[in-house]
Short mmCIF file of C-alpha atoms in Angstrom, two decimals:
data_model
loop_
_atom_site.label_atom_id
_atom_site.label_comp_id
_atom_site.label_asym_id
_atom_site.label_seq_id
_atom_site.Cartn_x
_atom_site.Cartn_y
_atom_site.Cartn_z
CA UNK A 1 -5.56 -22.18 -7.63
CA UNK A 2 -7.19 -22.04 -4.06
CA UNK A 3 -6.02 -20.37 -1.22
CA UNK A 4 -2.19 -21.00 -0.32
CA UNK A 5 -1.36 -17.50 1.16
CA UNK A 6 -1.45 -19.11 4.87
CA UNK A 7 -0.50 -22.63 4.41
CA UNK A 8 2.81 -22.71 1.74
CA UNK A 9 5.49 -20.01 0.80
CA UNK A 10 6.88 -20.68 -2.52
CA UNK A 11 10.61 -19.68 -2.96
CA UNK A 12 10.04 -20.10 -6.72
CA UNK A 13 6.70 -20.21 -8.65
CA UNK A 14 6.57 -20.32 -12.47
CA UNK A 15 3.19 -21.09 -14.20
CA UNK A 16 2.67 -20.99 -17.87
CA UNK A 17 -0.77 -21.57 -19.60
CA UNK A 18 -3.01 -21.70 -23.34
CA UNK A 19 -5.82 -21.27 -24.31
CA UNK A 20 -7.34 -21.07 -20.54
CA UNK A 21 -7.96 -18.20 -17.93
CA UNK A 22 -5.13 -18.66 -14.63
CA UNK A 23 -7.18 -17.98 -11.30
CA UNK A 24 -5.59 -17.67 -8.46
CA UNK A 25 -7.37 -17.08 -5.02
CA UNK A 26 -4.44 -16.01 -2.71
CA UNK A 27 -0.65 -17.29 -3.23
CA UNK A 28 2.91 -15.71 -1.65
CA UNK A 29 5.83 -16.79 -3.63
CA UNK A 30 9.49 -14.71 -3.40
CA UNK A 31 9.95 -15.36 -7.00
CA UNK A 32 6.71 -15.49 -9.27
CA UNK A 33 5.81 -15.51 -12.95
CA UNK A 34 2.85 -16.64 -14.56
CA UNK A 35 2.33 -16.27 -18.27
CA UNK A 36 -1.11 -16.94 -20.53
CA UNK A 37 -1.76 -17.04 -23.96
CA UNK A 38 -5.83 -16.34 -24.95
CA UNK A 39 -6.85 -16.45 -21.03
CA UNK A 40 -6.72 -13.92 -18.18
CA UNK A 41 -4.69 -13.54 -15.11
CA UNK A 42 -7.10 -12.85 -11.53
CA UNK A 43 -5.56 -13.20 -8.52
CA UNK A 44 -4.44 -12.14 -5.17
CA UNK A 45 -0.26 -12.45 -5.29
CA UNK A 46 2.15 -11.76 -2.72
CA UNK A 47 5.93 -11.47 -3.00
CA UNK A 48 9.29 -10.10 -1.29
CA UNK A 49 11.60 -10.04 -4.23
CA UNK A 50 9.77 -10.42 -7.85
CA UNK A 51 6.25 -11.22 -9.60
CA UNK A 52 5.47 -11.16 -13.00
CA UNK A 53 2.22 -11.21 -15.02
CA UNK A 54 2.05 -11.89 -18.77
CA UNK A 55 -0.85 -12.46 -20.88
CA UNK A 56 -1.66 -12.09 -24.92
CA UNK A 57 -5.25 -11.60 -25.88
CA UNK A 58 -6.81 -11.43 -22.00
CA UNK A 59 -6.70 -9.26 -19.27
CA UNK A 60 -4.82 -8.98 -15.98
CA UNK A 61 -6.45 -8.38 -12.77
CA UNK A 62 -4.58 -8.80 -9.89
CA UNK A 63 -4.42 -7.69 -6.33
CA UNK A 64 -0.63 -7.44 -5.39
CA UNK A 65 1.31 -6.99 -2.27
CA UNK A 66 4.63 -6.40 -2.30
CA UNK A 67 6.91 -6.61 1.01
CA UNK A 68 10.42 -5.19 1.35
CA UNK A 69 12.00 -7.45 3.76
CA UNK A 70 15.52 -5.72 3.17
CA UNK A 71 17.34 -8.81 3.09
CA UNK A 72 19.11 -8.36 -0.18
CA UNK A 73 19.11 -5.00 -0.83
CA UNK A 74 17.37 -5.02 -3.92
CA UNK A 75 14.02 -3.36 -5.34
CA UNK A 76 10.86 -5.62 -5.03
CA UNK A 77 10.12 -5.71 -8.43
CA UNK A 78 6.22 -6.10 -10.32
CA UNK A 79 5.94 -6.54 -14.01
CA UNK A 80 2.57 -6.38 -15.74
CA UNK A 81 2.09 -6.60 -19.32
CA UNK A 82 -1.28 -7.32 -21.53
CA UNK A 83 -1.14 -7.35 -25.25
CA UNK A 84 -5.59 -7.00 -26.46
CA UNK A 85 -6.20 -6.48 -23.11
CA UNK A 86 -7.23 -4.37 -20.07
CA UNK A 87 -4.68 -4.11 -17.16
CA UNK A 88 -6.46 -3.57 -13.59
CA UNK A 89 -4.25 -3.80 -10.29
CA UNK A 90 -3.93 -2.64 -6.49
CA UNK A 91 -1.00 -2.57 -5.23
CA UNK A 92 0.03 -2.45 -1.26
CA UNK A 93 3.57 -1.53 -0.68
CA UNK A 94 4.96 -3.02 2.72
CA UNK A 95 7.91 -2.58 4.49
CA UNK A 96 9.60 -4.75 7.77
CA UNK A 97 12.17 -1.86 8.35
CA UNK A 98 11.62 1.70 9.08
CA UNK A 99 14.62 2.47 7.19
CA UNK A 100 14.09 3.15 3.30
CA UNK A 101 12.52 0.37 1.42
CA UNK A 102 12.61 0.50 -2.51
CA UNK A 103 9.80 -1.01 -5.14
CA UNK A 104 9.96 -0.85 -9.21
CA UNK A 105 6.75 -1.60 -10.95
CA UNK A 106 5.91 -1.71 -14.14
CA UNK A 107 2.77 -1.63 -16.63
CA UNK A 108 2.04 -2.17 -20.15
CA UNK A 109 -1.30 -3.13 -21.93
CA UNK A 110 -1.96 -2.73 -25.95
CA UNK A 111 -5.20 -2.11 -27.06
CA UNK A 112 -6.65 -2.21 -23.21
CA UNK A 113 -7.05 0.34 -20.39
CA UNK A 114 -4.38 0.49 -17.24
CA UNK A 115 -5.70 1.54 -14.16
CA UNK A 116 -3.06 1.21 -11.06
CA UNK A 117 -3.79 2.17 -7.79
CA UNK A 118 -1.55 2.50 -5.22
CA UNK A 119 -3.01 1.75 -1.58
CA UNK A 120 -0.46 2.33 0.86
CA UNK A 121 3.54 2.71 0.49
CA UNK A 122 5.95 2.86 3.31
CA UNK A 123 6.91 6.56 4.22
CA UNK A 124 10.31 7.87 2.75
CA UNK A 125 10.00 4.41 0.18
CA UNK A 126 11.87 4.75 -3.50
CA UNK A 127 9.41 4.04 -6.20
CA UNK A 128 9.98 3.66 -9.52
CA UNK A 129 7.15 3.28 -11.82
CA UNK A 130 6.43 2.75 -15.49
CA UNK A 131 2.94 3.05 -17.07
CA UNK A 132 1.93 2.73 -20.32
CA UNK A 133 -0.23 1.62 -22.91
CA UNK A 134 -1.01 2.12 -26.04
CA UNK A 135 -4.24 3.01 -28.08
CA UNK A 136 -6.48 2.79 -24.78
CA UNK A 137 -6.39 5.43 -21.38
CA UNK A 138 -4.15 5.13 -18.52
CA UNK A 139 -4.95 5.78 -14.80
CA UNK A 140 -2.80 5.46 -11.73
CA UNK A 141 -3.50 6.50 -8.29
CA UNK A 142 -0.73 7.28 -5.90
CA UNK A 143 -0.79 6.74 -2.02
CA UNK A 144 -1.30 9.62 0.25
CA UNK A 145 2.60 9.27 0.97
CA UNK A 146 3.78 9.78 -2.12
CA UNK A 147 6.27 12.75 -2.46
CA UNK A 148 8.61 12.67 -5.59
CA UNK A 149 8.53 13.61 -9.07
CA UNK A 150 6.17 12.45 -12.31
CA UNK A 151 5.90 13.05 -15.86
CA UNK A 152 3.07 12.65 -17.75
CA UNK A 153 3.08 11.90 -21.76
CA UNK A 154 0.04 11.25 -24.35
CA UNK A 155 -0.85 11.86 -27.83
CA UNK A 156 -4.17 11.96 -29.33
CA UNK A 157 -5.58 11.92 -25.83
CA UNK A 158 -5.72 13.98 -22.54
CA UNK A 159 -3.33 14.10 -19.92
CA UNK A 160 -4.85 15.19 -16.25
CA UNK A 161 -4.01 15.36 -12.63
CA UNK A 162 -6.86 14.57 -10.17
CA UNK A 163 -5.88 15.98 -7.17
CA UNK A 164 -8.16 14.21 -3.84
CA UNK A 165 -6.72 16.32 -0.70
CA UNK A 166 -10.35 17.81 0.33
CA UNK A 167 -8.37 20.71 2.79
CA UNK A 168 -5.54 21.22 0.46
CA UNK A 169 -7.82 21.58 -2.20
CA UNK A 170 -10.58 23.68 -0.28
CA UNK A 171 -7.85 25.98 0.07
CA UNK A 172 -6.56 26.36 -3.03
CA UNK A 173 -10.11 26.66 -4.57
CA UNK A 174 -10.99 29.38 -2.22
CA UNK A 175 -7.83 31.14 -3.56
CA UNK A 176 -9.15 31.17 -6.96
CA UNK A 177 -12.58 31.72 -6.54
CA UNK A 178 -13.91 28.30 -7.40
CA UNK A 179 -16.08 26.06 -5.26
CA UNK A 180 -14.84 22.95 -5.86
CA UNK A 181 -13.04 19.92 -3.84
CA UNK A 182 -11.51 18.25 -6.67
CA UNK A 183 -9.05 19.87 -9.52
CA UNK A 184 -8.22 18.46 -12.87
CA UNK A 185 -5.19 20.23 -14.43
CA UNK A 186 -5.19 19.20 -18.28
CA UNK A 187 -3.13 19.73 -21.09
CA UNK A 188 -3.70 18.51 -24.24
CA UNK A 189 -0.96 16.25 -26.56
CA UNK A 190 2.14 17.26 -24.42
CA UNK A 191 4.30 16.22 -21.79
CA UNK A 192 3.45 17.34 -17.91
CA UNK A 193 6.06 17.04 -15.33
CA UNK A 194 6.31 18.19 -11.80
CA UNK A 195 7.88 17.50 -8.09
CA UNK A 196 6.19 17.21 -5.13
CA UNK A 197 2.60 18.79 -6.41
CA UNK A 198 0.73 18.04 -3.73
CA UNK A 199 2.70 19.50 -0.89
CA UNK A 200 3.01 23.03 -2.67
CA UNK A 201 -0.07 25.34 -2.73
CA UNK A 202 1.33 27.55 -4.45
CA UNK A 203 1.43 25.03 -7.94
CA UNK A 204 -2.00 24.21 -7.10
CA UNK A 205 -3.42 27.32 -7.24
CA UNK A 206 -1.82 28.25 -10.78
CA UNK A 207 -2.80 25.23 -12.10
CA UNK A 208 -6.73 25.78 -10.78
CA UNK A 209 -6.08 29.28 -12.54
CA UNK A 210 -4.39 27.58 -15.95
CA UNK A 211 -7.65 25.17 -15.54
CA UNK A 212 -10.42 28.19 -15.78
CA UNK A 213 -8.48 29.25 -19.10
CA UNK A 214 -9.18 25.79 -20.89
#
């Protein structure tokens, strides 16, 4: 599929395909879903109310933008799920209002790795997202405006905050005696929750500390 960003809006896409990969250069629909079986999903996507991405025995890689135009009131909503497959997505979250826009997104592979990252989000947006996957490793990257709470779960594996703030984390590191502009807190098999980490020095610098103890 070619470029259709600038010439046609879909109100309603739905796409289904076997046994071959589903390429899309650029496409803005406000309702999209596209499903594979034994092929891949590559694209840029664009949408103000839904888009979903299926696909069994490929992988998903997908640039997505996601625009709140506040019209209904609803979350935008992005669904991702791989099964014997990788998972690899940006995401830009866009606003038309200043007043609070909201965004779910969700993310499952089996038996492939996730990586999300999260370019931009409006400031004072509600996010809700779900990431997981199963048998493989899991990375998502928030925006520099993301303030709220997180909890991280994993067995058999490691579970680890990379905090990227180089005069936050300058800071802290000075406070604890360690030259270093990035962190990693870690904790082994176990659940890791927290609120607001990277706006309170005072939890970085006890997790630096907890990190020179592993």
């Amino acid at each position: 599929m070619g470029e259709l960003k600038g010439g046609i809006h879909f109100t309603s896409l739905s796409f289904t395909s076997t046994d071959s990969p589903v390429e899309v250069k650029s496409v803005f629909a406000k309702h999209a879903e596209i499903t594979t079986t034994n092929g891949l999903i590559e694209g840029e996507f664009h949408t103000t109310v839904s888009l979903a991405l299926t696909t069994m025995n490929g992988h998903i890689k997908a640039n997505a933008s996601l625009y709140d135009d506040m019209l209904d009131g609803a979350p935008v909503s992005l669904v991702m799920k791989s099964s014997n497959g990788q998972i690899q997505s940006g995401i830009h979250l866009r606003s038309s209002s200043s007043t609070r826009s909201a965004f779910n997104i969700s993310a499952r592979s089996t038996h492939g790795d996730l990586h999300i990252d999260l370019d931009e989000s409006p400031l004072d947006a509600r996010l809700d997202l779900y990431a997981r996957t199963s048998n493989a490793s899991a990375t998502v990257s928030m925006s520099r405006e993301f303030e709220g709470s997180y909890r991280l779960q994993t067995t058999n594996a490691l579970a680890a905050i990379l905090l990227i703030n180089a005069q936050r984390i300058h800071r802290a590191c000075t406070v604890c005696g360690i030259s270093l502009w990035r962190a990693i807190v870690a904790l082994r098999k176990a659940s890791f929750r927290g609120t607001r980490l990277l706006a309170r020095m005072d939890m970085i610098s006890y997790k630096l500390r907890m990190l020179r103890r592993l």
